[in-house]
mmCIF file of C-alpha atoms in Angstrom:
data_model
loop_
_atom_site.group_PDB
_atom_site.id
_atom_site.type_symbol
_atom_site.label_atom_id
_atom_site.label_comp_id
_atom_site.label_asym_id
_atom_site.label_seq_id
_atom_site.Cartn_x
_atom_site.Cartn_y
_atom_site.Cartn_z
ATOM 1 C CA MET X 1 -143.736 47.172 46.574
ATOM 2 C CA SER X 2 -140.474 46.799 44.770
ATOM 3 C CA LEU X 3 -137.801 49.615 45.687
ATOM 4 C CA LEU X 4 -135.500 51.038 42.940
ATOM 5 C CA THR X 5 -132.060 50.872 44.191
ATOM 6 C CA VAL X 6 -129.585 53.676 43.475
ATOM 7 C CA GLY X 7 -125.925 53.275 44.389
ATOM 8 C CA HIS X 8 -124.730 56.424 46.218
ATOM 9 C CA ARG X 9 -121.280 57.451 44.411
ATOM 10 C CA GLY X 10 -121.157 53.545 43.274
ATOM 11 C CA LEU X 11 -121.172 51.677 46.621
ATOM 12 C CA MET X 12 -119.078 54.252 48.842
ATOM 13 C CA GLY X 13 -119.896 52.080 51.910
ATOM 14 C CA VAL X 14 -117.319 49.452 50.840
ATOM 15 C CA GLU X 15 -115.308 50.997 47.920
ATOM 16 C CA PRO X 16 -113.779 54.442 47.366
ATOM 17 C CA GLU X 17 -116.385 56.855 46.251
ATOM 18 C CA ASN X 18 -116.865 58.004 42.893
ATOM 19 C CA THR X 19 -114.280 55.708 41.525
ATOM 20 C CA LEU X 20 -114.490 53.055 38.625
ATOM 21 C CA ARG X 21 -113.832 50.436 41.267
ATOM 22 C CA SER X 22 -116.799 51.600 43.185
ATOM 23 C CA PHE X 23 -118.989 51.893 40.082
ATOM 24 C CA ARG X 24 -117.928 48.219 39.002
ATOM 25 C CA ARG X 25 -118.877 46.892 42.653
ATOM 26 C CA ALA X 26 -122.438 48.520 42.189
ATOM 27 C CA GLU X 27 -123.002 47.029 38.779
ATOM 28 C CA ARG X 28 -121.815 43.604 40.134
ATOM 29 C CA ALA X 29 -124.102 44.048 43.139
ATOM 30 C CA GLY X 30 -127.255 44.382 40.981
ATOM 31 C CA LEU X 31 -128.219 48.209 41.642
ATOM 32 C CA ASP X 32 -130.794 49.431 39.327
ATOM 33 C CA ALA X 33 -128.916 52.879 38.646
ATOM 34 C CA ILE X 34 -125.712 54.414 39.951
ATOM 35 C CA GLU X 35 -125.415 58.012 41.504
ATOM 36 C CA LEU X 36 -122.373 60.122 40.739
ATOM 37 C CA ASP X 37 -121.276 63.541 41.035
ATOM 38 C CA VAL X 38 -119.605 65.663 38.266
ATOM 39 C CA ARG X 39 -117.372 68.922 38.117
ATOM 40 C CA LEU X 40 -115.160 70.656 35.804
ATOM 41 C CA SER X 41 -111.357 70.512 35.825
ATOM 42 C CA ALA X 42 -109.370 73.705 35.159
ATOM 43 C CA ASP X 43 -108.988 72.558 31.526
ATOM 44 C CA ASP X 44 -112.691 71.904 31.173
ATOM 45 C CA ALA X 45 -112.829 68.066 31.471
ATOM 46 C CA LEU X 46 -116.115 66.562 33.110
ATOM 47 C CA VAL X 47 -114.488 64.703 36.135
ATOM 48 C CA VAL X 48 -116.328 62.657 38.560
ATOM 49 C CA MET X 49 -115.994 64.161 42.210
ATOM 50 C CA HIS X 50 -118.320 65.069 44.919
ATOM 51 C CA ASP X 51 -116.396 67.736 46.795
ATOM 52 C CA ALA X 52 -115.229 71.016 45.515
ATOM 53 C CA ARG X 53 -111.850 70.207 46.704
ATOM 54 C CA VAL X 54 -109.839 67.036 46.318
ATOM 55 C CA ASP X 55 -108.510 66.944 49.728
ATOM 56 C CA ARG X 56 -110.950 64.586 51.561
ATOM 57 C CA THR X 57 -111.040 61.633 48.741
ATOM 58 C CA THR X 58 -107.591 61.652 47.386
ATOM 59 C CA ASP X 59 -104.161 62.148 48.415
ATOM 60 C CA GLY X 60 -103.984 65.724 47.106
ATOM 61 C CA HIS X 61 -104.791 69.103 48.010
ATOM 62 C CA GLY X 62 -106.592 72.083 46.117
ATOM 63 C CA ALA X 63 -109.868 72.987 44.596
ATOM 64 C CA VAL X 64 -110.948 70.638 41.525
ATOM 65 C CA ALA X 65 -111.624 73.664 39.441
ATOM 66 C CA GLU X 66 -107.920 74.732 39.684
ATOM 67 C CA LEU X 67 -106.390 71.534 38.954
ATOM 68 C CA THR X 68 -105.911 70.102 35.250
ATOM 69 C CA LEU X 69 -107.151 66.885 34.332
ATOM 70 C CA ALA X 70 -103.656 65.581 34.193
ATOM 71 C CA GLU X 71 -103.062 66.786 37.732
ATOM 72 C CA LEU X 72 -106.285 65.173 38.955
ATOM 73 C CA ARG X 73 -105.281 61.869 37.242
ATOM 74 C CA SER X 74 -101.990 61.968 39.158
ATOM 75 C CA LEU X 75 -103.856 61.529 42.698
ATOM 76 C CA ASP X 76 -104.807 58.399 44.166
ATOM 77 C CA ALA X 77 -108.569 58.332 44.934
ATOM 78 C CA GLY X 78 -108.379 55.467 47.295
ATOM 79 C CA ARG X 79 -106.834 51.685 46.460
ATOM 80 C CA GLY X 80 -104.926 52.888 43.626
ATOM 81 C CA GLU X 81 -107.947 54.335 41.960
ATOM 82 C CA ARG X 82 -107.794 57.539 39.834
ATOM 83 C CA VAL X 83 -110.195 60.396 39.399
ATOM 84 C CA PRO X 84 -112.565 59.277 36.567
ATOM 85 C CA THR X 85 -113.791 61.437 33.741
ATOM 86 C CA LEU X 86 -117.565 60.927 33.208
ATOM 87 C CA GLU X 87 -116.620 59.583 29.636
ATOM 88 C CA GLU X 88 -114.732 56.840 31.061
ATOM 89 C CA VAL X 89 -117.611 55.862 33.486
ATOM 90 C CA VAL X 90 -119.959 55.855 30.546
ATOM 91 C CA ALA X 91 -117.654 53.493 28.691
ATOM 92 C CA GLU X 92 -116.997 51.342 31.703
ATOM 93 C CA VAL X 93 -120.516 50.930 33.179
ATOM 94 C CA GLY X 94 -123.541 49.800 31.376
ATOM 95 C CA GLY X 95 -126.528 50.751 33.431
ATOM 96 C CA HIS X 96 -128.529 53.715 34.298
ATOM 97 C CA LEU X 97 -126.669 56.551 35.694
ATOM 98 C CA GLN X 98 -127.943 59.490 37.735
ATOM 99 C CA VAL X 99 -125.414 62.181 37.103
ATOM 100 C CA GLU X 100 -125.708 65.063 39.760
ATOM 101 C CA ILE X 101 -124.238 68.367 38.996
ATOM 102 C CA LYS X 102 -122.354 70.032 41.554
ATOM 103 C CA ASP X 103 -121.490 73.135 39.691
ATOM 104 C CA THR X 104 -123.661 74.816 37.348
ATOM 105 C CA ALA X 105 -121.028 75.446 34.976
ATOM 106 C CA VAL X 106 -121.116 71.611 34.068
ATOM 107 C CA ALA X 107 -124.617 71.615 32.554
ATOM 108 C CA GLU X 108 -123.420 72.829 28.848
ATOM 109 C CA ARG X 109 -120.420 70.296 28.878
ATOM 110 C CA LEU X 110 -122.690 67.654 30.279
ATOM 111 C CA ALA X 111 -125.321 68.271 27.382
ATOM 112 C CA ASP X 112 -122.309 67.881 24.860
ATOM 113 C CA LEU X 113 -121.375 64.646 26.150
ATOM 114 C CA VAL X 114 -124.992 63.260 26.341
ATOM 115 C CA GLU X 115 -125.640 64.325 22.608
ATOM 116 C CA ARG X 116 -121.967 62.836 21.089
ATOM 117 C CA HIS X 117 -122.477 59.466 23.075
ATOM 118 C CA ARG X 118 -126.353 59.421 22.632
ATOM 119 C CA LEU X 119 -126.912 58.797 26.123
ATOM 120 C CA HIS X 120 -130.461 60.270 26.480
ATOM 121 C CA ARG X 121 -131.916 56.781 27.492
ATOM 122 C CA ARG X 122 -129.042 56.228 29.966
ATOM 123 C CA VAL X 123 -128.936 59.190 32.112
ATOM 124 C CA THR X 124 -131.083 61.212 34.566
ATOM 125 C CA VAL X 125 -129.787 64.395 35.398
ATOM 126 C CA ILE X 126 -130.049 65.615 39.041
ATOM 127 C CA SER X 127 -128.948 68.381 41.118
ATOM 128 C CA PHE X 128 -129.851 70.610 44.109
ATOM 129 C CA HIS X 129 -129.347 73.577 41.688
ATOM 130 C CA ASP X 130 -132.384 75.076 40.082
ATOM 131 C CA THR X 131 -130.060 76.779 37.520
ATOM 132 C CA ALA X 132 -128.407 73.807 36.278
ATOM 133 C CA LEU X 133 -131.729 71.815 36.095
ATOM 134 C CA SER X 134 -133.328 74.673 34.008
ATOM 135 C CA THR X 135 -130.070 74.901 31.618
ATOM 136 C CA VAL X 136 -130.319 71.095 31.350
ATOM 137 C CA ALA X 137 -134.113 71.185 30.392
ATOM 138 C CA ALA X 138 -133.217 73.881 27.599
ATOM 139 C CA LEU X 139 -130.456 71.602 26.193
ATOM 140 C CA LEU X 140 -131.693 68.268 26.531
ATOM 141 C CA PRO X 141 -135.473 68.539 26.976
ATOM 142 C CA GLU X 142 -136.059 64.644 26.702
ATOM 143 C CA VAL X 143 -133.552 63.694 29.256
ATOM 144 C CA PRO X 144 -135.267 63.093 32.626
ATOM 145 C CA ARG X 145 -134.205 65.341 35.626
ATOM 146 C CA GLY X 146 -134.375 65.155 39.262
ATOM 147 C CA LEU X 147 -134.470 67.596 42.001
ATOM 148 C CA VAL X 148 -132.353 66.606 44.916
ATOM 149 C CA THR X 149 -132.958 68.371 48.334
ATOM 150 C CA GLY X 150 -131.676 68.299 51.914
ATOM 151 C CA THR X 151 -133.313 71.364 54.183
ATOM 152 C CA SER X 152 -135.287 72.426 51.286
ATOM 153 C CA THR X 153 -137.195 69.148 51.222
ATOM 154 C CA PRO X 154 -140.706 70.569 52.457
ATOM 155 C CA SER X 155 -140.601 72.771 49.239
ATOM 156 C CA ALA X 156 -139.423 70.156 46.733
ATOM 157 C CA PRO X 157 -142.814 69.116 44.979
ATOM 158 C CA GLU X 158 -143.512 72.649 43.725
ATOM 159 C CA ARG X 159 -139.929 73.363 42.795
ATOM 160 C CA ALA X 160 -139.535 70.079 40.928
ATOM 161 C CA VAL X 161 -142.707 70.776 39.160
ATOM 162 C CA ALA X 162 -141.596 74.257 38.105
ATOM 163 C CA LEU X 163 -138.509 72.662 36.861
ATOM 164 C CA GLY X 164 -139.964 69.828 34.826
ATOM 165 C CA CYS X 165 -138.602 67.379 37.001
ATOM 166 C CA ALA X 166 -139.940 63.657 36.951
ATOM 167 C CA LEU X 167 -138.520 62.677 40.459
ATOM 168 C CA VAL X 168 -137.332 64.296 43.879
ATOM 169 C CA SER X 169 -134.279 62.758 45.672
ATOM 170 C CA GLY X 170 -135.038 63.962 49.188
ATOM 171 C CA GLU X 171 -132.869 63.493 52.612
ATOM 172 C CA LEU X 172 -134.703 60.682 54.082
ATOM 173 C CA PRO X 173 -135.209 62.170 57.663
ATOM 174 C CA ARG X 174 -136.817 65.239 56.189
ATOM 175 C CA LEU X 175 -139.209 63.199 53.962
ATOM 176 C CA ASP X 176 -142.830 62.703 55.788
ATOM 177 C CA ASP X 177 -146.133 61.743 54.616
ATOM 178 C CA GLU X 178 -147.207 64.971 53.782
ATOM 179 C CA VAL X 179 -144.379 65.759 51.288
ATOM 180 C CA VAL X 180 -144.505 62.503 49.601
ATOM 181 C CA GLY X 181 -148.260 63.097 49.249
ATOM 182 C CA ARG X 182 -147.659 66.387 47.557
ATOM 183 C CA CYS X 183 -145.077 64.915 45.338
ATOM 184 C CA ARG X 184 -147.606 61.931 44.279
ATOM 185 C CA ALA X 185 -150.298 64.349 43.623
ATOM 186 C CA ALA X 186 -148.061 66.211 41.156
ATOM 187 C CA GLY X 187 -146.780 62.835 39.504
ATOM 188 C CA LEU X 188 -143.484 62.850 40.838
ATOM 189 C CA ALA X 189 -141.400 59.842 41.891
ATOM 190 C CA VAL X 190 -139.714 60.080 45.325
ATOM 191 C CA LEU X 191 -136.409 58.596 46.192
ATOM 192 C CA GLY X 192 -134.703 58.714 49.775
ATOM 193 C CA TRP X 193 -131.125 59.355 50.734
ATOM 194 C CA THR X 194 -129.197 57.824 52.287
ATOM 195 C CA VAL X 195 -130.531 54.456 53.341
ATOM 196 C CA ASN X 196 -127.865 52.324 54.838
ATOM 197 C CA THR X 197 -129.732 50.506 57.787
ATOM 198 C CA ALA X 198 -132.594 48.201 58.226
ATOM 199 C CA ASP X 199 -134.443 51.009 60.302
ATOM 200 C CA GLU X 200 -133.915 53.430 57.459
ATOM 201 C CA LEU X 201 -135.259 50.775 54.851
ATOM 202 C CA ALA X 202 -138.288 50.290 56.920
ATOM 203 C CA ARG X 203 -139.097 54.000 57.055
ATOM 204 C CA ALA X 204 -138.544 54.371 53.207
ATOM 205 C CA ARG X 205 -141.003 51.392 53.005
ATOM 206 C CA ALA X 206 -143.484 52.954 55.362
ATOM 207 C CA LEU X 207 -143.276 56.219 53.371
ATOM 208 C CA GLY X 208 -144.051 54.403 50.289
ATOM 209 C CA LEU X 209 -140.977 55.810 48.475
ATOM 210 C CA ASP X 210 -140.396 54.644 44.904
ATOM 211 C CA GLY X 211 -136.482 54.027 45.535
ATOM 212 C CA VAL X 212 -133.497 54.361 47.998
ATOM 213 C CA VAL X 213 -130.103 55.817 47.385
ATOM 214 C CA THR X 214 -127.629 53.710 49.518
ATOM 215 C CA ASP X 215 -123.888 53.037 50.278
ATOM 216 C CA ARG X 216 -124.305 49.516 51.336
ATOM 217 C CA PRO X 217 -124.737 46.188 49.421
ATOM 218 C CA GLU X 218 -126.874 44.987 52.275
ATOM 219 C CA ILE X 219 -129.630 47.028 51.539
ATOM 220 C CA VAL X 220 -129.522 45.817 47.870
ATOM 221 C CA ARG X 221 -129.727 42.261 49.138
ATOM 222 C CA ALA X 222 -132.649 43.275 51.452
ATOM 223 C CA VAL X 223 -134.528 44.871 48.766
ATOM 224 C CA SER X 224 -133.813 42.122 46.177
ATOM 225 C CA PRO X 225 -132.744 38.947 47.888
ATOM 226 C CA ALA X 226 -131.634 37.236 44.531
ATOM 227 C CA ALA X 227 -129.227 40.157 43.792
#
């Protein structure tokens, strides 16, 4: 069975995460979709950043929500890359995007961007946060949604159904046959994160997952040798 491949923050195993450079690398590597994280700047710009603070991934300091877009753009996000806006990513990358909402305040701004750029067929909105997914469901009912889970993976099938989600993206070590079986019975696709080794890929295949979220181009080649 063929596995869907999703680039984790682009291909963060080989490029600075959540940067245009990383997204371009993922697109060149032939991934089926690219996962990225969105937050709001102090002046309400939709910026691509995983952490609540910029300290780990840039040469700056402080909370994303307390920095303006101009301040965020002045930071080095790795190899000279700048913190991108979601609008820039949409313009730069042509494939499917899994947009993860890290802050529930993002949902309304994201819905506006999707409507303005007619991205309904190009994005899947994913989140750990039930509130964010409920808001997106109300604003963009036709856009597919996915529930991301870590420690809450055992309850994922029921929560995903209640939220009207199409998929569960679960932490691989917490996925097992029983949880995957309940997802299947509910008609949910199941992805595993993060799959970076041959052993992890073997486990994903053994569980019969629909796809894998990966940091590594080697995994893409292993799934699709011609990629």
